[in-house]
Coordinates of C-alpha atoms in Angstrom, one line a residue:
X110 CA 43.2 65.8 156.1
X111 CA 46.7 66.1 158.0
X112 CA 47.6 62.9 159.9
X113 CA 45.8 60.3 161.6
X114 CA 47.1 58.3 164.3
X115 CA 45.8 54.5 163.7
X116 CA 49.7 53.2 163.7
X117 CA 48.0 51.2 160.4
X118 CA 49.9 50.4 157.2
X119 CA 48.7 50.2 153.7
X120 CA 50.5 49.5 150.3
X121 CA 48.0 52.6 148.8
X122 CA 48.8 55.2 151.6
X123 CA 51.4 53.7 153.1
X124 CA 53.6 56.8 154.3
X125 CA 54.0 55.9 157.7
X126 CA 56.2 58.2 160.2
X127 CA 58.5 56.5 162.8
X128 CA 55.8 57.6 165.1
X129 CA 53.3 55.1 163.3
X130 CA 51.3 58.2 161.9
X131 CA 49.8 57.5 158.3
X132 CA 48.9 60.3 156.3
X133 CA 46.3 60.2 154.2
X134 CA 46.1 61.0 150.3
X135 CA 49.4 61.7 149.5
X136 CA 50.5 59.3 146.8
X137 CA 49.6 60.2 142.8
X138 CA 47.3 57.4 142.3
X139 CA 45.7 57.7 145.6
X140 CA 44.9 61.5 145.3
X141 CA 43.5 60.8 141.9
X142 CA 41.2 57.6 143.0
X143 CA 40.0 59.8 146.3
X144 CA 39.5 62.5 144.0
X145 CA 36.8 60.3 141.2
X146 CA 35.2 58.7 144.2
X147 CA 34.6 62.3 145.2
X148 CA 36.0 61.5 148.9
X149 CA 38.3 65.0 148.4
X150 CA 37.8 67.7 146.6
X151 CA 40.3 69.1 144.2
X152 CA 40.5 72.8 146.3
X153 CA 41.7 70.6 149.1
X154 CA 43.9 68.6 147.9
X155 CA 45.7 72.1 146.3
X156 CA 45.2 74.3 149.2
X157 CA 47.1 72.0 151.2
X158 CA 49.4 71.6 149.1
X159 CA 49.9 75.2 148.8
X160 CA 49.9 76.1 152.2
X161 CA 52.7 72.8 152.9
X162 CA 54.5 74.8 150.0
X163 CA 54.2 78.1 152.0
X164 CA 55.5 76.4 155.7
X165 CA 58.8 74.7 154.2
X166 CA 59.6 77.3 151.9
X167 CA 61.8 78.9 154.3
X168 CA 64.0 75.5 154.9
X169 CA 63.1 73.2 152.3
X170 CA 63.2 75.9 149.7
X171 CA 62.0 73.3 147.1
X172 CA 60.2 75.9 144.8
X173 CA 61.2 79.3 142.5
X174 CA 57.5 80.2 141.3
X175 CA 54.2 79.1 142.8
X176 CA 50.9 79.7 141.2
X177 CA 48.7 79.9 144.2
X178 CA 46.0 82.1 142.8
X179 CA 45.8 80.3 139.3
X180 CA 46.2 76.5 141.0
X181 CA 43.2 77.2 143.2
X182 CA 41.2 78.7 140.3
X183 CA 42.0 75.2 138.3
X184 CA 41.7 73.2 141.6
X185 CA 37.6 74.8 141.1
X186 CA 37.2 74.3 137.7
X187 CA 37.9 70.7 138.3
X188 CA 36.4 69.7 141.0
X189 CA 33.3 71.4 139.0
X190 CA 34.4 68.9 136.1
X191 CA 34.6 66.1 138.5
X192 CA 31.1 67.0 139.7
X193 CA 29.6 66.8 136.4
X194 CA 31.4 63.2 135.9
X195 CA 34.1 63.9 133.8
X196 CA 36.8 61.7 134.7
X197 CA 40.4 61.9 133.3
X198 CA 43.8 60.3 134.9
X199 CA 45.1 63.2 137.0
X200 CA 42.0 65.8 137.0
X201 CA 42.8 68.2 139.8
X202 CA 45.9 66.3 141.7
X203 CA 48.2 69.0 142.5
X204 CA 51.7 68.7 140.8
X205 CA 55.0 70.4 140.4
X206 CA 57.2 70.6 137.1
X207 CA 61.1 71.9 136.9
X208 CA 61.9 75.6 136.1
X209 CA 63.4 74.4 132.9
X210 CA 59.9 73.4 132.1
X211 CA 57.9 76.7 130.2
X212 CA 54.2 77.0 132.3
X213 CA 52.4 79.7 130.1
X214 CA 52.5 82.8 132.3
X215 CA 55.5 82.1 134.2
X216 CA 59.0 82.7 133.1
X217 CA 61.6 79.8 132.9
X218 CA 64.7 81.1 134.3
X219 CA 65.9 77.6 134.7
X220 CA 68.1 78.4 138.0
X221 CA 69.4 81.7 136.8
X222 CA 68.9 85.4 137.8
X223 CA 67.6 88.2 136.2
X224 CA 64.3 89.0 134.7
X225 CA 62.6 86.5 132.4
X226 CA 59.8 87.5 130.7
X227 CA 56.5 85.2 130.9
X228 CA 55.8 82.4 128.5
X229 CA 53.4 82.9 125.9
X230 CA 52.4 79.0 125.7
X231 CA 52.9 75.7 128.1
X232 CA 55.2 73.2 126.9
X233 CA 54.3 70.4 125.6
X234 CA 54.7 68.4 128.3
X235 CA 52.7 70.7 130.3
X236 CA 50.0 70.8 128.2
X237 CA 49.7 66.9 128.3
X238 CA 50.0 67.1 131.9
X239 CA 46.6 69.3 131.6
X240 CA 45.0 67.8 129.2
X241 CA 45.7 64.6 131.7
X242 CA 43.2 66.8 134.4
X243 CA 46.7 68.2 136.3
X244 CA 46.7 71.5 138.8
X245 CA 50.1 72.8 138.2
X246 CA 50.8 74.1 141.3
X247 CA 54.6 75.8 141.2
X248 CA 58.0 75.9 139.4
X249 CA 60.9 74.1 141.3
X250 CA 64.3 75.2 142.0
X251 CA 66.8 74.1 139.7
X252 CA 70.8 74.7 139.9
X253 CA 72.0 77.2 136.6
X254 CA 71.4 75.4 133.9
X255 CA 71.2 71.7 135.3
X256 CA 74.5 72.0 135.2
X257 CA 75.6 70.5 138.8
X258 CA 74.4 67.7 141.1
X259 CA 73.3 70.3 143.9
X260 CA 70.6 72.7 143.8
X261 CA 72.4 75.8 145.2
X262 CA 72.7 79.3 143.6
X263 CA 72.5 83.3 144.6
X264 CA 69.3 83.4 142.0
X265 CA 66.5 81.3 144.9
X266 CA 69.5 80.4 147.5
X267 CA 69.4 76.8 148.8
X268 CA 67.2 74.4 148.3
X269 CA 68.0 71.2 151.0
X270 CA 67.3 67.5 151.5
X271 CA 63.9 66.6 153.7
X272 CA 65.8 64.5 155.0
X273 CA 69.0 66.3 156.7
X274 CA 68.5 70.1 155.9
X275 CA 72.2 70.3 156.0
X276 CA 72.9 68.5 153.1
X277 CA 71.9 68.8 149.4
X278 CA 68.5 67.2 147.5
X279 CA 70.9 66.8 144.7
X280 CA 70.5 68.2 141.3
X281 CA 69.6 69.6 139.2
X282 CA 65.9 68.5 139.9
X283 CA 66.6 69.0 143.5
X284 CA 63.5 71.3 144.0
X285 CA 61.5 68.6 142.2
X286 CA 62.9 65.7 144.5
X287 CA 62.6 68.0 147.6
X288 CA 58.4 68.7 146.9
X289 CA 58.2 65.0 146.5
X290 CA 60.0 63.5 149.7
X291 CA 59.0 66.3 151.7
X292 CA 55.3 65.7 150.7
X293 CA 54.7 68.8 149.3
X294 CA 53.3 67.8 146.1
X295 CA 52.7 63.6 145.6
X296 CA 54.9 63.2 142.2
X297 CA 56.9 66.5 140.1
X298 CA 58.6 66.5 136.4
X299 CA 62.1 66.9 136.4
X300 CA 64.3 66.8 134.0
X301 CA 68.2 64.7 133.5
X302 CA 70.9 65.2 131.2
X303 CA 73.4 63.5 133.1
X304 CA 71.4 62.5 136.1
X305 CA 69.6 64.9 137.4
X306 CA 66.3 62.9 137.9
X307 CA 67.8 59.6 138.8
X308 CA 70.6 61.4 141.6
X309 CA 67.9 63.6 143.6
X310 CA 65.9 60.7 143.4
X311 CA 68.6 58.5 145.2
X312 CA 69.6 61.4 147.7
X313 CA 66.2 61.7 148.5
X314 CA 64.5 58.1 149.1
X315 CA 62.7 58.2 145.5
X316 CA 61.7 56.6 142.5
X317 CA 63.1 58.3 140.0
X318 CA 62.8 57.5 136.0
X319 CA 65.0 59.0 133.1
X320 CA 63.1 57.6 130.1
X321 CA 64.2 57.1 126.4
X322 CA 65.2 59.8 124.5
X323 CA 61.9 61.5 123.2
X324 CA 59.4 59.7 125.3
X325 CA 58.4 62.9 127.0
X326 CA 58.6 65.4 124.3
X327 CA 61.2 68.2 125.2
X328 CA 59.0 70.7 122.8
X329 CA 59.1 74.4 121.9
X330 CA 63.0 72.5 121.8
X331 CA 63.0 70.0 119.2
X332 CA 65.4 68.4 121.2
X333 CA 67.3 69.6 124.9
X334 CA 70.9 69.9 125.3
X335 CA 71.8 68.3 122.1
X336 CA 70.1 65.3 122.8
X337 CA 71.4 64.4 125.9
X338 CA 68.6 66.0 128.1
X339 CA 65.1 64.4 128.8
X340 CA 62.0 64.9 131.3
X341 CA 61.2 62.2 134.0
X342 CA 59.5 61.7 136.6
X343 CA 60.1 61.7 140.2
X344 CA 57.7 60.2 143.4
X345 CA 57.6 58.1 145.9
X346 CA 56.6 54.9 144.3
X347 CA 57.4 53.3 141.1
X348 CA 53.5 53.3 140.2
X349 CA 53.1 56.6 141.1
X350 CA 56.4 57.5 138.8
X351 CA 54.7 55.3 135.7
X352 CA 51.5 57.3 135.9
X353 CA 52.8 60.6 135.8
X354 CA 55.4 59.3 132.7
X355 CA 51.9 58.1 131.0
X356 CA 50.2 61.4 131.2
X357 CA 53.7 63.6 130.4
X358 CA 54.3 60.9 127.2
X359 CA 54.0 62.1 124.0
X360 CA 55.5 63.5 121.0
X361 CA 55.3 66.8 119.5
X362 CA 54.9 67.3 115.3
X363 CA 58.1 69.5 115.8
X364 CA 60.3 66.7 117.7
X365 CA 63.6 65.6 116.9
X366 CA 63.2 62.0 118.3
X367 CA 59.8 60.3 118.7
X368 CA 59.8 56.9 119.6
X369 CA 56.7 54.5 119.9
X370 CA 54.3 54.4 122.9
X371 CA 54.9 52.8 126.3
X372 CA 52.3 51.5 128.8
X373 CA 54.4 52.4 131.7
X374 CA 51.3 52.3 134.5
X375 CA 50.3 49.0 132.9
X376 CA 53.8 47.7 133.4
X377 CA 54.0 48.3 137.0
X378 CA 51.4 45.7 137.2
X379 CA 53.4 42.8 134.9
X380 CA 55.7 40.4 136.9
X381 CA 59.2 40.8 135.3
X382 CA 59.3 36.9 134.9
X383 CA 62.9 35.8 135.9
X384 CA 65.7 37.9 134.3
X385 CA 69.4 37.9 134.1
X386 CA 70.7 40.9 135.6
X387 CA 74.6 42.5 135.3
X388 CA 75.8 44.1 138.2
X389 CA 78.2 46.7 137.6
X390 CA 80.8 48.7 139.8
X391 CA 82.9 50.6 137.3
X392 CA 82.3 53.8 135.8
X393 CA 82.7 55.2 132.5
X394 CA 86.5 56.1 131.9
X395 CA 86.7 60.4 133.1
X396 CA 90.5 60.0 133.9
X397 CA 89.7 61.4 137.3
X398 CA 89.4 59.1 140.7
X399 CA 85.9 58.0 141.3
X400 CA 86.1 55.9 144.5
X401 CA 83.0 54.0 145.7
X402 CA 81.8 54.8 149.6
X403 CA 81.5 51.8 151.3
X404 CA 78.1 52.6 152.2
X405 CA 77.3 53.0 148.8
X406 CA 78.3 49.3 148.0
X407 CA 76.9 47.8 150.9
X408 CA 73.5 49.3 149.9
X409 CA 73.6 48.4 146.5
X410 CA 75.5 44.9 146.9
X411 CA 72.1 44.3 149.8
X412 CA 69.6 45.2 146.7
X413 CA 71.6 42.7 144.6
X414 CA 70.5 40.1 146.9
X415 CA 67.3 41.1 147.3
X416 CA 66.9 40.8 143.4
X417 CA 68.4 37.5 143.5
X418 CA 66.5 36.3 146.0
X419 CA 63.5 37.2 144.4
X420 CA 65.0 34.6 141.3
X421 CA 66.2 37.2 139.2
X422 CA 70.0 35.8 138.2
X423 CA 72.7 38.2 139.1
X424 CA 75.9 38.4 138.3
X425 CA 78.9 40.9 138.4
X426 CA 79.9 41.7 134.3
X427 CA 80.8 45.4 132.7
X428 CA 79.7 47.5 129.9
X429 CA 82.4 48.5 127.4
X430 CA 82.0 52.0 127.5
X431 CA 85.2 53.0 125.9
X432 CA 85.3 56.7 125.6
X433 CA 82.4 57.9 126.1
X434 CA 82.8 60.7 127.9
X435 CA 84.3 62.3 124.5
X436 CA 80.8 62.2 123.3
X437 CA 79.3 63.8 126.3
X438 CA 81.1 67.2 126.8
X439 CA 80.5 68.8 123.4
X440 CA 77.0 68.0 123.4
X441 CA 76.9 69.0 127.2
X442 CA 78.7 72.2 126.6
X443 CA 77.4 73.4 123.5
X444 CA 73.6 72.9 125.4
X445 CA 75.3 75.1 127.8
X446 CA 75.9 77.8 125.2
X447 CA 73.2 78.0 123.5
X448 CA 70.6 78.0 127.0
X449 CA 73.4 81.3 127.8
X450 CA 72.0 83.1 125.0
X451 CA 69.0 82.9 126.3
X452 CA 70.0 84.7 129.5
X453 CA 68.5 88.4 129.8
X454 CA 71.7 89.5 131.4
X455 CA 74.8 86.8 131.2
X456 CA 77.2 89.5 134.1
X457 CA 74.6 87.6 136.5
X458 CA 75.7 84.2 134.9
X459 CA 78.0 82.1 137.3
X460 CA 81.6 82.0 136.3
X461 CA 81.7 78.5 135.6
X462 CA 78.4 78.6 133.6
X463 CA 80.5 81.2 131.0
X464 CA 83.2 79.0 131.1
X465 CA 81.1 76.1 129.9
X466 CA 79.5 78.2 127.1
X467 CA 83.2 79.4 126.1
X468 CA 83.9 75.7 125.9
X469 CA 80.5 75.2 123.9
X470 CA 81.9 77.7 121.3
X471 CA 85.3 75.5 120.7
X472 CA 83.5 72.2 120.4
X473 CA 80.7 73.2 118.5
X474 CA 81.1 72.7 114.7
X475 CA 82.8 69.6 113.4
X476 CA 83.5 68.4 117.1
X477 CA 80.1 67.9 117.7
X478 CA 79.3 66.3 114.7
X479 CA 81.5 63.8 115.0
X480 CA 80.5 63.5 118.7
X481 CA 76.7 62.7 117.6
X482 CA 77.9 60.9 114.8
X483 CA 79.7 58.5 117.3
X484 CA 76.5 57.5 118.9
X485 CA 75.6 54.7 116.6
X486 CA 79.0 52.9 117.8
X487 CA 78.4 53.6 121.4
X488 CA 75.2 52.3 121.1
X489 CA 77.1 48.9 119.6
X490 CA 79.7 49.1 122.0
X491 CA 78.0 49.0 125.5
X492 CA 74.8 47.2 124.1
X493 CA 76.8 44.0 123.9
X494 CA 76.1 43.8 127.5
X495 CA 72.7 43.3 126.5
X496 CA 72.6 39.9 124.9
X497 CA 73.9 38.4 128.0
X498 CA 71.9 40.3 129.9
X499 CA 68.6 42.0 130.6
X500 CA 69.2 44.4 132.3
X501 CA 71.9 46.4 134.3
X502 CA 72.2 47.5 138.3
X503 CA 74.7 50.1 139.4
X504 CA 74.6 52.5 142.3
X505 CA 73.2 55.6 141.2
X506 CA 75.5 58.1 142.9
X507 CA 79.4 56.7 144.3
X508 CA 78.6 58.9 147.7
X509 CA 75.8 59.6 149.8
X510 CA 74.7 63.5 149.4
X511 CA 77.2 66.6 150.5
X512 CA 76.4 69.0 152.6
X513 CA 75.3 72.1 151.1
X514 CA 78.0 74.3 149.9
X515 CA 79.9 71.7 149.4
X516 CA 80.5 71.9 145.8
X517 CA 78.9 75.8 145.5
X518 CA 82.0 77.6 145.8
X519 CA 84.4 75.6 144.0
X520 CA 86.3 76.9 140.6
X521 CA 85.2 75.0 137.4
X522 CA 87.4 72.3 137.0
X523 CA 87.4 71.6 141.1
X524 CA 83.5 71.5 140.3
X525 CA 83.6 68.9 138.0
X526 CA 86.2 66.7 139.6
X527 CA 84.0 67.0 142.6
X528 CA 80.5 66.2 141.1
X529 CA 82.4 63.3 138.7
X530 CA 83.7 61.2 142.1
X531 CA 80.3 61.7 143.3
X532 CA 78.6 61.3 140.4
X533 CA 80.2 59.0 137.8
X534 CA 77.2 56.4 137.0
X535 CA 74.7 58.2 135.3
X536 CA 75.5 60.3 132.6
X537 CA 76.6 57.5 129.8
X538 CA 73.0 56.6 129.8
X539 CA 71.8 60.4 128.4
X540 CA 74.6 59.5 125.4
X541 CA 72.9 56.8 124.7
X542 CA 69.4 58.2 125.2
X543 CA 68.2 54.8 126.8
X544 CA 66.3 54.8 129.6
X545 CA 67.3 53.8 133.7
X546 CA 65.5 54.2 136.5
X547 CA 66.7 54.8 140.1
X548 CA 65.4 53.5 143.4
X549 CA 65.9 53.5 147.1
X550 CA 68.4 51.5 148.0
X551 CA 68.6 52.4 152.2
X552 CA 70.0 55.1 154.5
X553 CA 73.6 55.3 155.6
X554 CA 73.9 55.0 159.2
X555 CA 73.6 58.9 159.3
X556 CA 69.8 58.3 157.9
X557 CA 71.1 60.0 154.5
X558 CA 69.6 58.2 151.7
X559 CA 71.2 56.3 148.9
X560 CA 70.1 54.7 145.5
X561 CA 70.8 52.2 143.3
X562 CA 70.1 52.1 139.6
X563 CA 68.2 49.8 137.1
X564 CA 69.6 50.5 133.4
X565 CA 68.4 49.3 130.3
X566 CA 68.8 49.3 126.7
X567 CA 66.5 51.1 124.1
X568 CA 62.8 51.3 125.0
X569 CA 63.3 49.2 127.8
X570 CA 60.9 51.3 130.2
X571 CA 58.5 48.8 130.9
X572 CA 60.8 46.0 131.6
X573 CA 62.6 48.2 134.2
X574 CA 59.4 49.4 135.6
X575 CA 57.9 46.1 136.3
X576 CA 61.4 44.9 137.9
X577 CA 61.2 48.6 139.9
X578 CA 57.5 47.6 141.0
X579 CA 58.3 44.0 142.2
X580 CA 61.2 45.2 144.2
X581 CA 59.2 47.9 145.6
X582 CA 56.7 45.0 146.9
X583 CA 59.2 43.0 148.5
X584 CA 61.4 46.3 150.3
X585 CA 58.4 49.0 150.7
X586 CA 60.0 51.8 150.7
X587 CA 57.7 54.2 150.4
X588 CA 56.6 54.0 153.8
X589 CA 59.5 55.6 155.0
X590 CA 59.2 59.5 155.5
X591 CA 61.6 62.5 156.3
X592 CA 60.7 62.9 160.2
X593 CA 58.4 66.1 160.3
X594 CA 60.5 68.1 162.5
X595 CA 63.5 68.3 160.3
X596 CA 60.8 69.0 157.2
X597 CA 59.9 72.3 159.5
X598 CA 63.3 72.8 161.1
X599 CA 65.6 75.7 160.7
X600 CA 68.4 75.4 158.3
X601 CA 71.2 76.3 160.7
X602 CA 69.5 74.1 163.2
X603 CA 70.0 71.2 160.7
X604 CA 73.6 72.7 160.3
X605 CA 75.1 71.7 164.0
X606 CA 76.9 68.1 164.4
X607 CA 74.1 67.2 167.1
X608 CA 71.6 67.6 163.8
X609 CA 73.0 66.0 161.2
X610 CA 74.0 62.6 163.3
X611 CA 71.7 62.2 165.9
X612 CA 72.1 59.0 168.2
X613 CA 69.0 58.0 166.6
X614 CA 69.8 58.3 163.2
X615 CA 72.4 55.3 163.6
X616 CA 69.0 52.7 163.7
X617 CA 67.8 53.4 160.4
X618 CA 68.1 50.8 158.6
X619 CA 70.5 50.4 155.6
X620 CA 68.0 48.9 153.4
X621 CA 64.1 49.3 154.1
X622 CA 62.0 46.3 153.8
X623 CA 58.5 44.7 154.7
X624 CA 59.3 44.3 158.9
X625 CA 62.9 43.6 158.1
X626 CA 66.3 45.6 157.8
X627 CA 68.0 43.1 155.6
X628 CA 66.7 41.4 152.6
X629 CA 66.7 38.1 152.3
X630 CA 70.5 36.0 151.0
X631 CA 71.5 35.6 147.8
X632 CA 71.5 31.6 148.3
X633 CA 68.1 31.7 149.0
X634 CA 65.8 30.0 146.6
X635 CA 68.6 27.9 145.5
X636 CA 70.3 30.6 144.0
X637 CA 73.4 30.1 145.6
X638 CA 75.1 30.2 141.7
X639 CA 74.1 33.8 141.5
X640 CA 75.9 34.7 145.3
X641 CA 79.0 33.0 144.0
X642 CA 78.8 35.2 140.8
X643 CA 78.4 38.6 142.7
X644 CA 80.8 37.4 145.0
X645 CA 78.9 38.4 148.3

């Protein structure tokens, strides 16, 4: 196992360091294929797993509970499975889920101290991950309560980007997103309420899919965070993503929302066929500035010509989202308060954490009522976009990722000004409970990733997957890696100026394609109608 130094490249394995190093069995699909044509054994594929766990803990910081003793116990029992011939769609891949997520035996502090007892039971989602042949391997760090877009707190300290230790994985699946990029574990559940799959994935270099509203069931809750709050998937390729959505699908008896089954490997495998694509710059309203880094646009205008040139039309057009935003905080806040009372001891809560549950308190009631009721006319409202259109690309995040601390320290309202400018093109989509689905988009010229998302109305997952999956073929991202030595680095190594912005870092390019740094022009193909449109 490890590395091997043939400088090939593959579209299976294809993880290939600047160095031309390809490691071996490290995507989902891969593991799981080496795994049935018994050319690894499940113990392996955990052990190293555990032991990369165990080296990057102290800089990476990607995980708050790892099951080593149990993992290798399942890792036997199914590679003694495998032996006998059983063959199921994960058996004995190591992977990771959020510490939101209950594992029987573990407790879910979701980002919080104190002392959680044990669960009793797996979720649901677990237990479909399982029953899909899954080694569970660890618990990752999540901020308190999902509530920020950095994965920071005095409970597990920091958990940092792969990429540039000094800055944040984003949140609040940042521990999920840092296993992933970091190659700890090939593909790890997270969970997004207002864009906390799709942001780590775009501050980290991966695919990243919130799904409709139910699709992965959210049970012992009948629903999370008042609706707004789903599990998705994170991992380095869009097939890999899809997989790990089929096994996690499902519905509980006991769920709140349960909508009908999606073949979402099988639709990594459809060509989209030629679609008509908005692209959109302007946020929900939030009555607070939300500029756009230039990097940001360049990324995401560079993907808009890459989708044109592949003979998708694309043209610049916005969602009505009126006010929005007045449906989101009381659901937001009032999931808030009622995760709080779950809290052994709330003194250990963060400040702004109480602040939010206090809030919680005053728009619970008829507030919220009227906030949920309001859905059905938001739904209205920005799905008239969708009768043009197909489908909708924004950037994921309006900046690249902060450094860590940046946001840790701040009072509440200087919080969510902050994470709002940085953050202001994700969360309509958990209002609406439709699905999106965020992908690499390039590196600034600092090497800090961006992404760009691909938004869609109701059920729409396997539609956005297959246009995910043909990009992914054309741009190839996933054989760009986080360079080993910052993976291993110390922290306060990472810290210093000469770190963060190495002279080398200015050569990655913006935008990672087959051999290429820049896609091919929007007037390509004859499609010089769709430039004029974007206006690029």
């Amino acid at each position: 196992m490890g590395l091997r130094d043939n400088g090939s490249r593959s579209a299976d394995n294809g993880a290939t360091t600047r160095s031309g190093a390809v490691r071996e069995y490290e995507g989902l699909a891969e593991q799981a294929a080496a795994l049935a044509d018994g050319r690894v054994g499940s113990v392996e594929l955990v052990r190293r797993s555990l032991e990369r766990i165990d080296a990057t803990q102290g800089t990476v910081n990607a995980f708050r509970r790892v099951r080593a003793g149990a993992a290798l116990a399942e890792a036997a029992a199914a590679d003694r499975r495998l032996a006998a011939g059983e063959r199921l769609p994960l058996l004995g891949v190591p992977v990771a889920v959020k510490d939101d997520t209950d594992v029987a035996g573990e407790p879910t502090a979701f980002g919080c101290a104190g002392e959680f007892p044990p669960k009793a039971a797996d979720s649901e989602a677990v237990r479909r991950l399982r029953a899909a042949g899954a080694v569970i391997v660890g618990k990752t760090n999540s901020c308190e309560l999902g509530q920020w877009p950095f994965t920071e707190g005095p409970a597990f300290g920091d958990t940092r980007n792969p990429w540039n230790p000094g800055h944040t994985p984003g949140g609040s699946s940042g521990g999920s997103a840092a296993a992933v990029a970091a190659g700890l574990v090939p593909a790890a559940l997270g969970t997004d309420g207002a864009g906390s799959v799709r942001i780590p994935a775009a501050w980290t270099h991966l695919v990243g899919i919130k799904p409709q509203r139910g699709r992965i069931s959210t049970w012992p809750d009948p629903e999370s965070f008042q609706g707004i709050t789903v599990l998705g998937p994170l991992a380095r390729t869009v097939r890999d993503a899809a997989l790990l959505l089929d096994a996690a699908a499902g519905s509980h008896d006991g769920d709140l929302h349960r909508p009908r089954p999606v073949a979402a490997r099988a639709a990594a495998d459809r060509d989209p066929g030629r679609l008509r694509i908005a692209l959109s710059w302007k946020p929900a309203f939030t009555g607070t500035p939300k500029p756009l880094h230039p990097e940001v646009r360049s990324a995401v205008t560079a993907l808009a010509r890459t989708l044109a040139a592949l003979g998708h039309q694309v043209e610049e057009a916005e969602p009505d989202y009126g006010l929005i935003g007045l449906a989101f905080v009381p659901r937001a806040t009032t999931g808030v308060r009622e995760w709080v009372a779950r809290a052994p001891d709330r003194t250990l809560l963060d400040r702004r954490t109480r602040e939010a549950a206090r809030l919680g308190r005053l728009l619970g009631g008829p507030v919220l009522r009227r906030a949920r009721a309001a859905e059905r006319r938001q739904h209205q409202r920005v799905g008239a976009l969708f009768g043009p259109y197909d489908l909708m690309l924004t950037p994921t995040t309006a900046a690249p990722p902060p450094r860590i601390g940046t946001l840790a320290k701040m009072s509440g309202w200087q919080t969510d000004r902050a994470m709002i400018a940085a953050c202001p093109y994700a969360w309509p989509w958990n209002v609406l409970g439709w699905p999106g689905i965020s992908v690499p988009a390039g590196f600034t010229a600092g090497g800090l990733p961006l992404g760009a998302q691909l938004l869609g109305p109701s059920h729409s997952e396997p539609l956005l997957i297959s246009l995910a999956a043909q990009l992914e073929g054309e741009l190839r991202w996933y054989e760009r890696w986080p360079e080993a030595e910052l993976v291993g680095e110390r922290p306060e190594a990472a810290e210093r100026p000469e770190a963060a912005e190495r002279p080398e870092a200015a050569e990655r390019p913006r935008v990672v394609g087959a051999g290429r740094t820049q896609p091919r022009s929007l007037r390509a193909d004859g499609l010089g109608g769709s430039a004029d449109a974007v206006g690029l």
